[in-house]
Amino acid sequence: MTEPTTIDSKDTILDAAQNLIAQYGYAGFSIRDLSRASGLAKGTIYHHFQDKREIYRSVMERDFSELVGGLQAAVAGIEDPVAWLHCFVRAYLHQANKRRNHIQALLRELGAMEGEMRQMAMRIREGVAGPIVTVIQQGIAQGSFRDISPQVAVMGLIGSLNTYIAWQLVVDEQSVDENVSDAIVDIFLYGLKKEETQ
Amino acid sequence: MTEPTTIDSKDTILDAAQNLIAQYGYAGFSIRDLSRASGLAKGTIYHHFQDKREIYRSVMERDFSELVGGLQAAVAGIEDPVAWLHCFVRAYLHQANKRRNHIQALLRELGAMEGEMRQMAMRIREGVAGPIVTVIQQGIAQGSFRDISPQVAVMGLIGSLNTYIAWQLVVDEQSVDENVSDAIVDIFLYGLKKEETQ
Amino acid sequence: MTEPTTIDSKDTILDAAQNLIAQYGYAGFSIRDLSRASGLAKGTIYHHFQDKREIYRSVMERDFSELVGGLQAAVAGIEDPVAWLHCFVRAYLHQANKRRNHIQALLRELGAMEGEMRQMAMRIREGVAGPIVTVIQQGIAQGSFRDISPQVAVMGLIGSLNTYIAWQLVVDEQSVDENVSDAIVDIFLYGLKKEETQ
Amino acid sequence: MTEPTTIDSKDTILDAAQNLIAQYGYAGFSIRDLSRASGLAKGTIYHHFQDKREIYRSVMERDFSELVGGLQAAVAGIEDPVAWLHCFVRAYLHQANKRRNHIQALLRELGAMEGEMRQMAMRIREGVAGPIVTVIQQGIAQGSFRDISPQVAVMGLIGSLNTYIAWQLVVDEQSVDENVSDAIVDIFLYGLKKEETQ
DNA sequence: AATGAATGAGTCTTCATTCAT
DNA sequence: CATGAATGAAGACTCATTCAT
């Protein structure tokens, strides 16, 4: 039942749109491009979506749930905060590598979007950052993490990851090297400074 | 010197363009918008610049040299790596707060730009990241920093800062709270983990 | 007889189309609008009608026969030309008030229509104007009307009525005041000039 | 000075638009058509006008002032109400014949226009009907006209004229026969009825 | 009888750019 | 140095219509 044999046009469009948005951003891709890329007529696109904006929203929401789903699956059942972070980071880079820079695309657009879009962006931010905050709070409670601001710490971690993705993927056009994840977590956990101080 | 004799039309255009690019990105702003915002006729814009692309390039380069200049001035003469980092972070957030999200604008566009533009992006990256790498290497040489990859560490720091800017400035529309810089540097230096291990 | 068994989709479509045409004219309404307004799918509309043009034609013809039928019923059996005119004018304004400006809609489109449509328009014109001409000719034959051109006189009468409808209904958005009909007929019968002359 | 040698593009566009609107109505003509008809590129049209609506508005306003100007010139200095009416009607039919059915076009669109447009329509109505009302009131005051409602009388006159124009020009595609004007005025002044009554 | 997916030509409008003045 | 008129390609989106189900 629910045979996925029939290729759903809506998904075809979203797939093509995802690539175009990732490459050119919201303002930078056209419905004509999307029509060409998806192999469907312009009219068909507007049969399935009301707006260019609705296409964008749909792509972002689909991406988001896939990303959060992938992250949740990766860290499911892990109790130890340190192990959790290692898994999480590995999964994050894996997702980014697999579906190529949707996170970039999202961040890229934030400034130009209003209202409804902005709310979506905040939901996404919360969806990714929320679990990390929780884990850090657990670590602090357990006494294995220092008593710092989890929010600032999360920015440090996610910022590192996104910057890595942006620099490797976008500027150097290489694919993500997942081995770097250990190095990132290492710095995130132990910092730059030698133990002598503190 | 630096006589402000005639208000330079070129600068007027660049000022207006900077705002528009920051808000809407390269593809999202039009010469018509720029003409309105600058108060100069479209023809005049094309009298001073060859291309939309050249306008973009000019804005980015001007922004870049101002940013790097500001950072260099802020850390000039500081020898101690830790003090240097504190100053640098404070200056970085200050710049972002002052000239509002040009860094975002730059990052936003990286994916869509080719060749020449991409090279500029890499120069900018190097201009910001390079000095930090140098300082970290000095710290390592002096024995005050652990022997980790300076490149990865730099991503962590810059990533934290950019993420903070993006989240505060863009999503929450608040202005940057510069006091957070100490917290960011703290985590960057000492990490999350309590000293028990290592 | 006249069993209202199933609500006929065809009539549902025509009802919706009548409103849309009255409001926006032929070129100004779309099948999509009609689909929404009628609650039936676009495919269904094309199942019942071949064309947008056929829909238009059907609406006009239905409107026309209703209008002419209403007028005929109102004046049936009346012999005296003056009484006939009073009844006719009252009925005409009543129809216009009831079914709102279909006459306007028709007039509105005449210029843009060709061939077949134009013929329909002339039939309608004849259907409305014909009986009046006949009555005026009778009045002239009886000696109660002056010996003027019935065609010109009819234009005067219908023109007054349509102008009244257009100005009241369309421009001022009020509903038709049927009491004005006596004033219109009065001027039509006795003219502006005081009897002194002639 | 102000040499009219240079063919003004704005006027070229308005001329072409006037024809198209008269033929097809607002919704029925396209900017592409207008571009072809005027011999100017679509972009040029939008350089001179903001909107399709602004084009429409401009055409109507230009037509209106020409029409009202022509009528005013025709009746200037005439004191006797009856002579005034003869001149006015002749001028009205002459204008309609000369500039072909702009009045039709205007009436045609009234139903579909809102706000601003509707106000323009009412101004035009007042511009044409107002002077006639004044003359009729003068006639009543002088005792040469019966004491009827000038507003209703005006509708009768203008309605006759417009109906004549519509039937002759639009349906039968003939040009206006200006000799009919005397017949129209005759009926308007003396009515249908023989003097026996009243 | 009724639907909704699909289409491509068409809608209005904006685009970056050129050029004579 | 500055302008505004001009352009044709491209923008997002709607159109009337067809067709398999």
Short mmCIF file of N, CA, C and O (backbone and C1' of nucleotides) in Angstrom, two decimals, chain D residues 9 40-44 47-48, chain F residues 4-11:
data_model
loop_
_atom_site.label_atom_id
_atom_site.label_comp_id
_atom_site.label_asym_id
_atom_site.label_seq_id
_atom_site.Cartn_x
_atom_site.Cartn_y
_atom_site.Cartn_z
N SER D 9 6.85 60.16 -27.08
CA SER D 9 6.55 58.75 -26.91
C SER D 9 5.33 58.54 -26.05
O SER D 9 4.52 57.64 -26.28
N LEU D 40 6.76 50.78 -29.80
CA LEU D 40 7.77 50.97 -28.75
C LEU D 40 7.89 49.70 -27.91
O LEU D 40 6.93 48.95 -27.75
N ALA D 41 9.08 49.50 -27.37
CA ALA D 41 9.31 48.28 -26.59
C ALA D 41 8.51 48.32 -25.29
O ALA D 41 8.18 49.39 -24.77
N LYS D 42 8.20 47.11 -24.81
CA LYS D 42 7.46 47.02 -23.56
C LYS D 42 8.13 47.83 -22.46
O LYS D 42 7.46 48.54 -21.71
N GLY D 43 9.45 47.68 -22.39
CA GLY D 43 10.17 48.42 -21.36
C GLY D 43 9.96 49.92 -21.45
O GLY D 43 9.86 50.62 -20.44
N THR D 44 9.89 50.42 -22.67
CA THR D 44 9.68 51.85 -22.86
C THR D 44 8.31 52.28 -22.32
O THR D 44 8.18 53.35 -21.72
N HIS D 47 8.61 52.61 -18.87
CA HIS D 47 9.42 53.76 -18.49
C HIS D 47 8.55 55.00 -18.36
O HIS D 47 8.82 55.88 -17.55
N HIS D 48 7.48 55.04 -19.13
CA HIS D 48 6.63 56.24 -19.13
C HIS D 48 5.41 56.10 -18.22
O HIS D 48 4.88 57.10 -17.76
P DG F 4 16.56 62.54 -14.91
"O5'" DG F 4 15.74 62.07 -16.18
"C5'" DG F 4 15.73 62.87 -17.36
"C4'" DG F 4 15.52 61.99 -18.58
"C3'" DG F 4 14.47 60.89 -18.40
"O3'" DG F 4 13.90 60.64 -19.67
"C1'" DG F 4 16.46 59.90 -18.96
P DA F 5 12.45 60.32 -19.84
"O5'" DA F 5 12.34 59.90 -21.37
"C5'" DA F 5 13.12 60.58 -22.35
"C4'" DA F 5 13.69 59.58 -23.34
"C3'" DA F 5 12.73 58.45 -23.70
"O3'" DA F 5 12.73 58.29 -25.11
"C1'" DA F 5 14.78 57.53 -22.96
P DA F 6 11.72 57.33 -25.78
"O5'" DA F 6 12.54 55.97 -25.84
"C5'" DA F 6 13.60 55.86 -26.77
"C4'" DA F 6 14.27 54.53 -26.56
"C3'" DA F 6 13.33 53.32 -26.59
"O3'" DA F 6 13.45 52.66 -27.85
"C1'" DA F 6 15.02 53.17 -24.89
P DT F 7 12.54 51.49 -28.19
"O5'" DT F 7 13.37 50.27 -27.62
"C5'" DT F 7 14.67 50.04 -28.15
"C4'" DT F 7 15.32 48.89 -27.39
"C3'" DT F 7 14.43 47.65 -27.32
"O3'" DT F 7 15.02 46.63 -28.10
"C1'" DT F 7 15.46 48.10 -25.22
P DG F 8 14.24 45.81 -29.11
"O5'" DG F 8 14.60 44.35 -28.57
"C5'" DG F 8 15.96 44.05 -28.32
"C4'" DG F 8 16.05 43.02 -27.20
"C3'" DG F 8 15.02 41.89 -27.27
"O3'" DG F 8 15.64 40.77 -26.65
"C1'" DG F 8 14.73 42.96 -25.28
P DA F 9 15.39 39.33 -27.08
"O5'" DA F 9 16.10 38.54 -25.92
"C5'" DA F 9 17.23 39.11 -25.27
"C4'" DA F 9 17.16 38.89 -23.75
"C3'" DA F 9 16.54 37.55 -23.35
"O3'" DA F 9 17.30 37.02 -22.29
"C1'" DA F 9 15.38 39.30 -22.28
P DA F 10 17.13 35.55 -21.83
"O5'" DA F 10 16.39 35.72 -20.43
"C5'" DA F 10 17.02 36.48 -19.41
"C4'" DA F 10 16.00 36.87 -18.39
"C3'" DA F 10 15.21 35.68 -17.82
"O3'" DA F 10 15.64 35.48 -16.47
"C1'" DA F 10 13.83 37.60 -18.24
P DG F 11 14.95 34.49 -15.56
"O5'" DG F 11 13.83 35.40 -14.89
"C5'" DG F 11 14.21 36.27 -13.83
"C4'" DG F 11 13.00 36.88 -13.20
"C3'" DG F 11 11.90 35.88 -12.84
"O3'" DG F 11 12.16 35.40 -11.55
"C1'" DG F 11 10.98 37.79 -13.90
#
